Tab-separated table of C-alpha atoms and ligand atoms in Angstrom:
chain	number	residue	atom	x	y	z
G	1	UNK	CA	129.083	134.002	95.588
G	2	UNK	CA	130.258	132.412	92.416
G	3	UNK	CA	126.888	131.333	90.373
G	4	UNK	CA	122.932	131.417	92.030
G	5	UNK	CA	121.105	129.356	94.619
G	6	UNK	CA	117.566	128.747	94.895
G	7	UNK	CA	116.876	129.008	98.635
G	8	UNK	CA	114.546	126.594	99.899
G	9	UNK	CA	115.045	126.452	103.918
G	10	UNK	CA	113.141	123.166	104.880
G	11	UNK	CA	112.866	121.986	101.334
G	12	UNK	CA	108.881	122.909	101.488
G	13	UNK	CA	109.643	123.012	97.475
G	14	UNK	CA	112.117	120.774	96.726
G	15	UNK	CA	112.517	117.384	94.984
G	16	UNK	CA	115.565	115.717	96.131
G	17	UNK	CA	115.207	112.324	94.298
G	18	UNK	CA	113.153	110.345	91.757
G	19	UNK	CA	111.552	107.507	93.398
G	20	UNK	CA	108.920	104.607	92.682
G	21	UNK	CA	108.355	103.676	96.168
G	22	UNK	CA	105.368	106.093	97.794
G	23	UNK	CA	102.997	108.285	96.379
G	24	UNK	CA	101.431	111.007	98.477
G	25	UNK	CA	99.042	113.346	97.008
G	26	UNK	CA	98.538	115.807	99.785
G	27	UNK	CA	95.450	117.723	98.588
G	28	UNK	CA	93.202	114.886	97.967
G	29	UNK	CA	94.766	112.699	101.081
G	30	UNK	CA	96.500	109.662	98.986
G	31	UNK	CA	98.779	107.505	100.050
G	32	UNK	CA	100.362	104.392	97.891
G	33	UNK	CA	103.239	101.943	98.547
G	34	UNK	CA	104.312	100.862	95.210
G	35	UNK	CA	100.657	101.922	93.827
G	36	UNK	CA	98.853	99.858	95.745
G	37	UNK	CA	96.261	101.892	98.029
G	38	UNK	CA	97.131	102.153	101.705
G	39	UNK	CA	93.792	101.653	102.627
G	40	UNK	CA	94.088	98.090	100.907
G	41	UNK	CA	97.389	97.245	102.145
G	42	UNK	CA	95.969	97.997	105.527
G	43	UNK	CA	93.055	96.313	105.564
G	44	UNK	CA	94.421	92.880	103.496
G	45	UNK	CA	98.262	92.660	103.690
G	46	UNK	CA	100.683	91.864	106.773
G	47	UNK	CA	103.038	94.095	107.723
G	48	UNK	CA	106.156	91.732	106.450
G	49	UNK	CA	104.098	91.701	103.544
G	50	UNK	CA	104.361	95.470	102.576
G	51	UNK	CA	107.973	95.352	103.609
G	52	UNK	CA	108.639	92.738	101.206
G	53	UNK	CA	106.398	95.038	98.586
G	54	UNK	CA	108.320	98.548	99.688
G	55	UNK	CA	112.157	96.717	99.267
G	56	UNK	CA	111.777	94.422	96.479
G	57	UNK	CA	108.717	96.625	94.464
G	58	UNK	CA	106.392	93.831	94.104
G	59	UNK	CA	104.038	91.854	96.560
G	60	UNK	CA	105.467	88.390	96.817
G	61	UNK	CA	104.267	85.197	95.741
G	62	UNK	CA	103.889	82.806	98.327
G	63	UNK	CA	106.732	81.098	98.299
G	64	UNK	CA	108.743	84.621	98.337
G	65	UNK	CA	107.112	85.157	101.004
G	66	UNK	CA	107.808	82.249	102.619
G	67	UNK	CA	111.801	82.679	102.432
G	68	UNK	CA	111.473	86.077	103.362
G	69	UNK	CA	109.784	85.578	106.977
G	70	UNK	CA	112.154	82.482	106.910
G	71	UNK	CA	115.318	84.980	106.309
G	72	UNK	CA	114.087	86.881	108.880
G	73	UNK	CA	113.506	84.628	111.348
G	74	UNK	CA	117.383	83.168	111.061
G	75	UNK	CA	118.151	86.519	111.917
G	76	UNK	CA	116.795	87.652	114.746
G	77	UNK	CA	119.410	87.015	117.515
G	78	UNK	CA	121.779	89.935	118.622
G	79	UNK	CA	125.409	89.098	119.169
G	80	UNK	CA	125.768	88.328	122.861
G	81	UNK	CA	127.731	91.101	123.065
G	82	UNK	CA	125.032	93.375	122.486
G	83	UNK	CA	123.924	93.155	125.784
G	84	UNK	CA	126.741	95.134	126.798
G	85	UNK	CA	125.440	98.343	125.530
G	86	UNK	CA	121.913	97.610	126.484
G	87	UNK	CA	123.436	97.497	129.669
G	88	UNK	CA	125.235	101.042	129.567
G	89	UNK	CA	122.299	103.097	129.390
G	90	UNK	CA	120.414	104.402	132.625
G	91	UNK	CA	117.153	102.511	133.131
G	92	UNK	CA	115.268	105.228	132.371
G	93	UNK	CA	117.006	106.867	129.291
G	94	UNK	CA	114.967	107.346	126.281
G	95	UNK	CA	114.243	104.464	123.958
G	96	UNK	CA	114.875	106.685	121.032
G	97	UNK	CA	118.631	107.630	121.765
G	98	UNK	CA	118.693	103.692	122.971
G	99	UNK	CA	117.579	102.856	119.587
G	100	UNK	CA	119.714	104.951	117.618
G	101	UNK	CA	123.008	103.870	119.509
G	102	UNK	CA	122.325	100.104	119.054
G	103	UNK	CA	121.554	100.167	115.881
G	104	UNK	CA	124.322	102.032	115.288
G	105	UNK	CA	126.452	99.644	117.146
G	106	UNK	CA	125.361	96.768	115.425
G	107	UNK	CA	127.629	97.533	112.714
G	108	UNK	CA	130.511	96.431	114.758
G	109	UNK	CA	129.548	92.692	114.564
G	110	UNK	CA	129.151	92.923	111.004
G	111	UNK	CA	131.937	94.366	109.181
G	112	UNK	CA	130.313	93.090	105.689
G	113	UNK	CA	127.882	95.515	106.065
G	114	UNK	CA	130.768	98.538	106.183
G	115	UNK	CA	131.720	97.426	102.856
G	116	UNK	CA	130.710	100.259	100.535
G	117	UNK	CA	130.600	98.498	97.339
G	118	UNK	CA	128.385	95.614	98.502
G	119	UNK	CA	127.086	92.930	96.470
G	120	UNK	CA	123.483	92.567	95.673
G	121	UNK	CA	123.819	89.652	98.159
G	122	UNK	CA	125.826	91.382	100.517
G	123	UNK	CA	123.516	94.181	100.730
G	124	UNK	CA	120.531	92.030	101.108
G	125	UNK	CA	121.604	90.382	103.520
G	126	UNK	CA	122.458	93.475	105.346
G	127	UNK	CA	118.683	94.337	104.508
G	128	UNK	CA	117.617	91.205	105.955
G	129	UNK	CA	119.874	91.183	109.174
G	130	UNK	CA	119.252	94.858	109.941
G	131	UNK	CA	115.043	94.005	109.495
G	132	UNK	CA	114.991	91.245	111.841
G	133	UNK	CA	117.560	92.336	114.100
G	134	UNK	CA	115.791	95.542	115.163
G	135	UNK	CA	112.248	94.172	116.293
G	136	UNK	CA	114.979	92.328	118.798
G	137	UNK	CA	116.204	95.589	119.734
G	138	UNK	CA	113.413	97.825	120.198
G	139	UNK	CA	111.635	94.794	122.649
G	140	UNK	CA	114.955	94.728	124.745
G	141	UNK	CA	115.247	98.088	125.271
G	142	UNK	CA	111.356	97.692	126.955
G	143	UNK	CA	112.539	94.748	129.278
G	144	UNK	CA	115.788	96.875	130.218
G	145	UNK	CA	113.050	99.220	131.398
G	146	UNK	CA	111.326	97.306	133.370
G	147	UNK	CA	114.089	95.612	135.066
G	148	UNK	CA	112.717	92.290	133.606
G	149	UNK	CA	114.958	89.346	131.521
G	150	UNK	CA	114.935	89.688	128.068
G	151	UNK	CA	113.000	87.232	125.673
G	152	UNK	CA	114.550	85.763	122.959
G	153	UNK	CA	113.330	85.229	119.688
G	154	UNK	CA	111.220	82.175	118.660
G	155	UNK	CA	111.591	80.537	115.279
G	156	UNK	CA	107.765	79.431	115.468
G	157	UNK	CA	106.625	82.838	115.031
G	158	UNK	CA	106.033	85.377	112.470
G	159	UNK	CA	107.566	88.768	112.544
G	160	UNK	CA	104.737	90.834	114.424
G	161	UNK	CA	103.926	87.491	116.806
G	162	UNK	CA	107.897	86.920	117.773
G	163	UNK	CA	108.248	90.980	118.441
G	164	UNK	CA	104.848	90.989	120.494
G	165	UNK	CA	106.347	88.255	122.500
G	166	UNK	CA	109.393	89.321	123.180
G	167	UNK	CA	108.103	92.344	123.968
G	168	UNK	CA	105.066	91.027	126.762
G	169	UNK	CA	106.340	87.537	126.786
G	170	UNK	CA	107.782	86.296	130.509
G	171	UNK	CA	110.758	83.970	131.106
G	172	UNK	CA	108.611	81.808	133.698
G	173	UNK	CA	105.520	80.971	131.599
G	174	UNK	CA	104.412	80.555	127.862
G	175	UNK	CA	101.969	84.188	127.144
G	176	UNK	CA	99.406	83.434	124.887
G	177	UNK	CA	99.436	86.717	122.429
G	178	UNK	CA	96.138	87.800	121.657
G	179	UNK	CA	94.899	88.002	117.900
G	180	UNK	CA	93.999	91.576	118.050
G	181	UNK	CA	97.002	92.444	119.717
G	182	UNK	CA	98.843	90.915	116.551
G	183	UNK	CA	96.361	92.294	113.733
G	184	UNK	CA	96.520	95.614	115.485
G	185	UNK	CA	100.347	96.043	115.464
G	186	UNK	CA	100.240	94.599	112.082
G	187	UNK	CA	98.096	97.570	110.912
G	188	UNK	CA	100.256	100.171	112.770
G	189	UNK	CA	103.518	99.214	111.674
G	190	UNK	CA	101.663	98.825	108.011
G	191	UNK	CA	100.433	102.324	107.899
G	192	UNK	CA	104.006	103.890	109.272
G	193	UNK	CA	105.879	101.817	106.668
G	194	UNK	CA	106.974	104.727	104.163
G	195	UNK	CA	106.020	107.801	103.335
G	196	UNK	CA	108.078	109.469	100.945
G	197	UNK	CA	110.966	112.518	101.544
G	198	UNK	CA	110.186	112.852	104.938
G	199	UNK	CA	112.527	114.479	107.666
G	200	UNK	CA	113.753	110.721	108.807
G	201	UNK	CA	113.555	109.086	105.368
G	202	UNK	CA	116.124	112.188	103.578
G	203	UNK	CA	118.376	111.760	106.691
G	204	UNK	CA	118.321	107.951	105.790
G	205	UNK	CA	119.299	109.038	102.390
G	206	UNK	CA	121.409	111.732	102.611
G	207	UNK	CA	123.759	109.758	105.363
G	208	UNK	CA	123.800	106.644	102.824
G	209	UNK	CA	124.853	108.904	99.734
G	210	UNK	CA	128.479	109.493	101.360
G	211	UNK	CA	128.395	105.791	100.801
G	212	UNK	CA	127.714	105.446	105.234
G	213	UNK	CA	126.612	102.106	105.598
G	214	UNK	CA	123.278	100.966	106.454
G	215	UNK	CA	123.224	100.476	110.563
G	216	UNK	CA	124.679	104.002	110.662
G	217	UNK	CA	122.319	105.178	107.841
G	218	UNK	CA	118.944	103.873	109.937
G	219	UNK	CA	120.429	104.965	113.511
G	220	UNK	CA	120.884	108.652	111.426
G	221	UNK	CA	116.709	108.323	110.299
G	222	UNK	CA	115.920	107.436	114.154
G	223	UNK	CA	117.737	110.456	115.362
G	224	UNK	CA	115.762	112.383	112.760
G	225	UNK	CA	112.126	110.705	113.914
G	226	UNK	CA	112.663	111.122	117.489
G	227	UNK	CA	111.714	114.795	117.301
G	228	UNK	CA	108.240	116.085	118.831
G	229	UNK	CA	107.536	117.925	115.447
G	230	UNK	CA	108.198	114.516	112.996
G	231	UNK	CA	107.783	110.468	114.801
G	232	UNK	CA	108.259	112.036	118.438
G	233	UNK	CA	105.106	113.721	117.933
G	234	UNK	CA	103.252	110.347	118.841
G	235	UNK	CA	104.069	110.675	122.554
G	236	UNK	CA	103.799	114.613	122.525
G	237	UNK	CA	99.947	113.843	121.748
G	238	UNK	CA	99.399	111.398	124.651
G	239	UNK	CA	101.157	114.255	126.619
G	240	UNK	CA	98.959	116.372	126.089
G	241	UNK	CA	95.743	114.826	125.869
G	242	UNK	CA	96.783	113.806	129.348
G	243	UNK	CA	97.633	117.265	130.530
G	244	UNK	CA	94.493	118.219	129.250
G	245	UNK	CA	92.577	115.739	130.923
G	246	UNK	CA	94.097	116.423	134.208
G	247	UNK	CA	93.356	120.286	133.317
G	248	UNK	CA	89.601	119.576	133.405
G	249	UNK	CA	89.246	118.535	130.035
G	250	UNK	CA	88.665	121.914	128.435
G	251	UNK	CA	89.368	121.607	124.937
G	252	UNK	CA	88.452	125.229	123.728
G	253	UNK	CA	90.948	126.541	126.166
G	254	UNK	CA	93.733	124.563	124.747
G	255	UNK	CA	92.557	125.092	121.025
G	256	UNK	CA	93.055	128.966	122.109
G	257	UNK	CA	96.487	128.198	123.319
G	258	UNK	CA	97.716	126.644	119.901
G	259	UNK	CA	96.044	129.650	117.995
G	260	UNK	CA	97.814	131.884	120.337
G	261	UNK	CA	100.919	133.217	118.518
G	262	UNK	CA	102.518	134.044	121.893
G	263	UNK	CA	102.281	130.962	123.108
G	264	UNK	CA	104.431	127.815	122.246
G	265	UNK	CA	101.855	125.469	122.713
G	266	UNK	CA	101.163	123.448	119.036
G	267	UNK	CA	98.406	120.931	118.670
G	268	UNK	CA	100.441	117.964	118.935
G	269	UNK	CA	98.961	115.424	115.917
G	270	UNK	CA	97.658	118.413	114.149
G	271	UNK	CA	99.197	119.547	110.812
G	272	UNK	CA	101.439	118.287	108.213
G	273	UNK	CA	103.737	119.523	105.572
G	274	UNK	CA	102.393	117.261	102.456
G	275	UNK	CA	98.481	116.604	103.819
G	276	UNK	CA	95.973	119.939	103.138
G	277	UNK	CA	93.378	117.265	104.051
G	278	UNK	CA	92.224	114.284	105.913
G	279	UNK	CA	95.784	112.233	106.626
G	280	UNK	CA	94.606	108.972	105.488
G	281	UNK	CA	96.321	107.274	108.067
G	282	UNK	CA	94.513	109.597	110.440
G	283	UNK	CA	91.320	108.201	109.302
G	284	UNK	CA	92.045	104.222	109.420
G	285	UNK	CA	93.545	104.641	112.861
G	286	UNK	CA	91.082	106.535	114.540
G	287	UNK	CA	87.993	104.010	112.918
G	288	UNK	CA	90.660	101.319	114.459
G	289	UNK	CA	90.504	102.659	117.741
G	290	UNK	CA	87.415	102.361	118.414
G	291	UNK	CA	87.116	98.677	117.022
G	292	UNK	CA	90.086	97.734	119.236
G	293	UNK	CA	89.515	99.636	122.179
G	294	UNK	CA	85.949	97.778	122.794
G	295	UNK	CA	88.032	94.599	121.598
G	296	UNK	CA	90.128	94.827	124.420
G	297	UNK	CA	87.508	96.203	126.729
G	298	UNK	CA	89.506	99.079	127.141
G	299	UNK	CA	87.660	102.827	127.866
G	300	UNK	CA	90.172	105.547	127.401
G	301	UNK	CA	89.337	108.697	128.230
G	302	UNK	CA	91.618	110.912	126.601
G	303	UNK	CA	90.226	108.832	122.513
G	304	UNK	CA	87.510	111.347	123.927
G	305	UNK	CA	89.265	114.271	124.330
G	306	UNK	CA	91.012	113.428	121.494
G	307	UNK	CA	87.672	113.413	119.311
G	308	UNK	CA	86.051	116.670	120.498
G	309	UNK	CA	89.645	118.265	119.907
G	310	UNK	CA	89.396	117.516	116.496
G	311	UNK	CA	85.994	118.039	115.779
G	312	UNK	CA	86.485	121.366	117.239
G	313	UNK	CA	89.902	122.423	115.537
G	314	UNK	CA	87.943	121.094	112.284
G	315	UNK	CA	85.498	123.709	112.672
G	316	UNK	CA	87.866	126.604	113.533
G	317	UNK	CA	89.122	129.152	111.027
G	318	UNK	CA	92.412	129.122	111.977
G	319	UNK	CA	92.442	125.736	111.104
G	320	UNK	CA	90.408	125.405	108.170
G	321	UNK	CA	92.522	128.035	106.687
G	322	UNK	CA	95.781	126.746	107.706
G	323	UNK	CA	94.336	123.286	106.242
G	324	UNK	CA	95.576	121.905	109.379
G	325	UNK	CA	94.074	118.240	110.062
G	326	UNK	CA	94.924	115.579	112.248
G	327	UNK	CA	98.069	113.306	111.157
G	328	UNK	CA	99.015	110.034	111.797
G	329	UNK	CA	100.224	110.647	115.525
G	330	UNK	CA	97.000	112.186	116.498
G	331	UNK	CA	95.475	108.761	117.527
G	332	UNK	CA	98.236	106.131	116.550
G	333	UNK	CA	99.067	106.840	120.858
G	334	UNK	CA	95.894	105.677	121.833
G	335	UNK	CA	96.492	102.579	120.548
G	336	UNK	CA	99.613	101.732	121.446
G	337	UNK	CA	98.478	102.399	124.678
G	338	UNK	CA	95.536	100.232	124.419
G	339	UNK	CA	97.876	97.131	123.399
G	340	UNK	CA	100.552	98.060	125.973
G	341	UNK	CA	102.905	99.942	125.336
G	342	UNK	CA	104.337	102.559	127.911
G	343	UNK	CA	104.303	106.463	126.512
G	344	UNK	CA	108.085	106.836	125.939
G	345	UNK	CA	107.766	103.608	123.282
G	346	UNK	CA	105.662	105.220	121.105
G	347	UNK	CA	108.475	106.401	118.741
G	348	UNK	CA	110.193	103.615	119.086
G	349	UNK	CA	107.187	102.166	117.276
G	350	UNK	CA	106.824	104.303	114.995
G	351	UNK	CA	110.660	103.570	113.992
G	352	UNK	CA	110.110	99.979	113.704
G	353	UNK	CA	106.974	100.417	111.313
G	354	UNK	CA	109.304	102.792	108.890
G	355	UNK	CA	112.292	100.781	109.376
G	356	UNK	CA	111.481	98.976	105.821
G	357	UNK	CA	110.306	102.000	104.237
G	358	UNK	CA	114.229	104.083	105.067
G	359	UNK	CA	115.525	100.464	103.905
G	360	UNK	CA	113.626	100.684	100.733
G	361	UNK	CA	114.848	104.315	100.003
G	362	UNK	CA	118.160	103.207	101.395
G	363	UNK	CA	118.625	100.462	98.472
G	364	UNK	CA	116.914	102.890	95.839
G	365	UNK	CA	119.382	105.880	96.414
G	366	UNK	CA	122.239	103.339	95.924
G	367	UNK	CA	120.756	101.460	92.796
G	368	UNK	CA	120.296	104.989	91.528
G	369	UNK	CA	124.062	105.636	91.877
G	370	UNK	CA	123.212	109.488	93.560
G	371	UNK	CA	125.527	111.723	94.352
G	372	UNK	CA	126.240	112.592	97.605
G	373	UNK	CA	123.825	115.080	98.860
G	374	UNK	CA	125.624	118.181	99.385
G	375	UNK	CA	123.482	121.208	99.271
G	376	UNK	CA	124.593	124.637	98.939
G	377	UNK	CA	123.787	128.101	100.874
G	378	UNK	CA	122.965	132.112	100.352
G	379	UNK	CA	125.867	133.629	102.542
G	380	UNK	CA	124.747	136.552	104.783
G	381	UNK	CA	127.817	136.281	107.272
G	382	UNK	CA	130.460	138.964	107.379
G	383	UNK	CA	132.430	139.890	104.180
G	384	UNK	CA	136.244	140.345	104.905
G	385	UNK	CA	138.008	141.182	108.156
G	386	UNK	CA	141.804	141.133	109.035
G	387	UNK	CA	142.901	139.342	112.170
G	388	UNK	CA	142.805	141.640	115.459
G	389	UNK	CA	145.108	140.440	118.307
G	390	UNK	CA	144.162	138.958	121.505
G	391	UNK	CA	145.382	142.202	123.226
G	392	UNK	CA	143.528	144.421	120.833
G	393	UNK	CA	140.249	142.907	121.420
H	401	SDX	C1	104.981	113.195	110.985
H	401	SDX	O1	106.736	114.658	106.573
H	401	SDX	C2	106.059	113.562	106.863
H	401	SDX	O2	105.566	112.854	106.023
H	401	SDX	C3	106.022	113.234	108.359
H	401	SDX	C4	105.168	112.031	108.748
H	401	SDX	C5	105.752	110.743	108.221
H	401	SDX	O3	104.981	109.775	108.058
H	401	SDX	O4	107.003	110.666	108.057
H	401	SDX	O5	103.861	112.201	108.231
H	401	SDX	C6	105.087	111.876	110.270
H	401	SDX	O6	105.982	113.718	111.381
H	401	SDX	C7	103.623	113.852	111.129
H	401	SDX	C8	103.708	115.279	111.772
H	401	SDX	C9	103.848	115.119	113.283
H	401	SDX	N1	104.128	116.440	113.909
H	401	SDX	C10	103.185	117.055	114.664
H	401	SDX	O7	102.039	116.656	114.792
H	401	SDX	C11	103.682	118.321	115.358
H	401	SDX	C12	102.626	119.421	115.201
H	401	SDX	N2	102.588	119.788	113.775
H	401	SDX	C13	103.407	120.900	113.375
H	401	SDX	O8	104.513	121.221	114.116
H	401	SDX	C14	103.468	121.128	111.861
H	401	SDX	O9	102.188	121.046	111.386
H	401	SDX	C15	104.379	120.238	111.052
H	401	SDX	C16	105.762	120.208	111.600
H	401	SDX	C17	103.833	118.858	110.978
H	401	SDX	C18	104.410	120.814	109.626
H	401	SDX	O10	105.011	122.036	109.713
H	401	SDX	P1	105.227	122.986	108.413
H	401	SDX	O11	104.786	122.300	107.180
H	401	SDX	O12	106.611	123.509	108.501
H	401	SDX	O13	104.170	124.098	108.655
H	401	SDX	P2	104.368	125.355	109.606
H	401	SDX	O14	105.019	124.929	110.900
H	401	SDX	O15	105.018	126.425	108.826
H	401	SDX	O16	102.849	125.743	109.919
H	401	SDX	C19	102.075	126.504	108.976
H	401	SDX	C20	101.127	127.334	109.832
H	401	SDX	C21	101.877	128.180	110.859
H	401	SDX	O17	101.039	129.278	111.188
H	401	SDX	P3	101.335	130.729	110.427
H	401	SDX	O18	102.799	131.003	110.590
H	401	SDX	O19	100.926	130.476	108.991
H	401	SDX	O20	100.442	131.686	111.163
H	401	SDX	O21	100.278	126.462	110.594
H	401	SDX	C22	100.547	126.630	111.987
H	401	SDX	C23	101.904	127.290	112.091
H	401	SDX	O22	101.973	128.071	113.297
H	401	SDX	N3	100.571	125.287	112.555
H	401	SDX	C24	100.034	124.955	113.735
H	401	SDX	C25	100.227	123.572	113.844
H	401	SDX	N4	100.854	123.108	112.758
H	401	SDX	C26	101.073	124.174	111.958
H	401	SDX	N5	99.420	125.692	114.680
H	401	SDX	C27	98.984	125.011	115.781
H	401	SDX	N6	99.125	123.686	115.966
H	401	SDX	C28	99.744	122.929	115.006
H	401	SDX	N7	99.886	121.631	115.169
């Protein structure tokens, strides 16, 4: 082994990059997008907004703003073609591996975006197309599901209103999309937007430093989220707060289970490699889901089960010491379920919310001119051996 390596497996200790975009400060809970607070940008800003603030680095003037959500808007429709692969997939195949193979095979339609020396206008415009096309995606893949006839995209409305109705809009009449509905998903998709080196966001980098272009360097970042233990973990909660219901409810039998070493049972929304505190996510979401649930007049039992299992684990050595507390996917579920959304869309969700955040890395890895990201190894495989014939074996 010519040289040294410093083994890292997981990279619990490694920088990979230098980056302005997010700051996370995991013992005190902090989370910025370009400095600004996420608390703010949650509570004041739209979710176009921060993705104009997470690409470009600044929050835009008005009239920025303006062009922006116009760009978008001129981009939403797929190619016709498109619908071919929606149509490939069984009905009930998972929305992630949808997602990841259409946006993926958007790249066929637009061969300017293969080009790996783009210019700055080329590449933003494969920013833009990639940003408005997916919100397109992700609600067509829900109509496949149901059986029902896609929605197209309306020019009249915003981002979050023209994905909401795609998404619960009908063909036969005009659906009114309620304001909560909107300035709920807004929040959501605000407070998944970035959040540093995580497992999806490296992927998104480390497929983009071979020079991969961006359809095939997002589709890479979906594949990543769509695991139970990173963005799939959203659903895995709702699982099991449902199998727990349906068990009788009995929270200190399943917070035994996920101390249980023997047992492969985790708690789902629990834990997080950065966070040795509150997420702060965690906290806006679950104060959110209260204020939206009686909103929408909705009483879901499992928010309950989902607040004793915390306030138990919260009290339990083995988590206290572990400085295990709930992440974002502990509650984000019970919302999405509140506005609509069927279980197996959760992560498709959560994909769409840090779509501009992996676009944002995306454009900073490239600007930075990195290498490609190559790491190396400790071998611990066999040393030499001579070849044995078949008929020595
Ligand atoms: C996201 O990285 C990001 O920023 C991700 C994310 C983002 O915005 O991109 O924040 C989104 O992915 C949030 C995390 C969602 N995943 C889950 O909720 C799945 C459950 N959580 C765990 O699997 C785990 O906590 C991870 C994957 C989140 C973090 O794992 P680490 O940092 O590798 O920690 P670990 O698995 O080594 O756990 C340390 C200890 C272990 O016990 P010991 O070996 O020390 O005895 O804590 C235990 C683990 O067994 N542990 C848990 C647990 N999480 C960790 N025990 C029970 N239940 C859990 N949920």
């Amino acid at each position: 082994q010519t040289g040294y390596v410093t083994l890292d497996v997981g990279y619990k200790n490694t920088g990979a990059t230098k980056s302005n975009i997010t700051f996370l400060d995991g013992e005190l809970g902090v989370l910025k997008y370009r400095g600004y607070p996420i608390e703010q940008l949650a509570e004041k800003s739209t979710f176009i907004e921060v993705a104009y603030l997470l690409i470009y680095g600044e929050l835009p003037t008005a009239e920025q703003l303006t062009k922006f959500q116009s760009d978008l808007t001129h981009h939403t429709l797929l190619h016709e073609d498109m619908k071919k692969f929606f149509d490939g997939f069984p009905s009930k195949s998972h929305p992630m591996g949808q997602l990841s193979s259409l946006v993926a095979a958007l790249s066929a339609f637009y061969p300017e975006s293969l080009k790996s020396n783009q210019t700055a206008e080329e590449q933003n415009q494969s920013i833009i197309k990639v940003l408005a096309k997916m919100a397109t995606v992700v609600s067509w893949i829900y109509k496949k599901s149901l059986g029902h006839p896609v929605i197209y995209p309306q020019n009249k409305y915003d981002y979050v209103t023209n994905f909401l109705n795609m998404t619960f809009g009908q063909r036969t009449e005009e659906v009114e999309i309620d304001p909560v509905v909107v300035s709920a998903m807004n929040t959501l998709l605000i407070l998944h937007a970035d959040h540093e080196q995580n497992c999806s966001t490296s992927t998104v980098r480390i497929v983009g430093s071979s020079e991969s272009n961006i359809y095939a360097s997002v589709s890479a970042g979906i594949s990543a989220l769509w695991g139970p233990l990173h963005g799939g973990a959203n659903q895995a909660v709702i699982e099991m707060l449902e199998q727990i219901k349906n068990d009788g409810g009995d929270t200190d039998k399943w917070i035994a289970k996920a101390k249980d070493k023997n047992d492969p049972f985790r708690l789902m929304g629990f834990g997080h490699r950065v966070y040795k505190n509150f997420d702060p996510r965690a906290k806006i979401i679950k104060k959110a889901c209260d204020d939206i649930l009686e909103k929408l007049g909705i009483n879901d039992e499992v928010l309950e089960i989902a607040k004793r299992l915390e306030e138990v684990a919260l009290q339990d050595p083995y988590f206290v010491e572990r400085k295990l507390y709930p992440n974002v996917d502990f509650y984000s579920g019970i919302i999405y379920r509140a506005l609509g959304f069927p279980t197996d869309m959760f992560t498709v969700l959560f994909a769409l919310g840090r779509l501009p955040g992996w676009i944002a890395q995306w454009k900073e890895m490239k600007e930075n001119k990195e290498p490609i990201g190559r790491p190396r190894q400790i071998y611990t495989g066999a040393t030499n051996r001579e070849y044995v014939d078949l008929d020595k074996r």
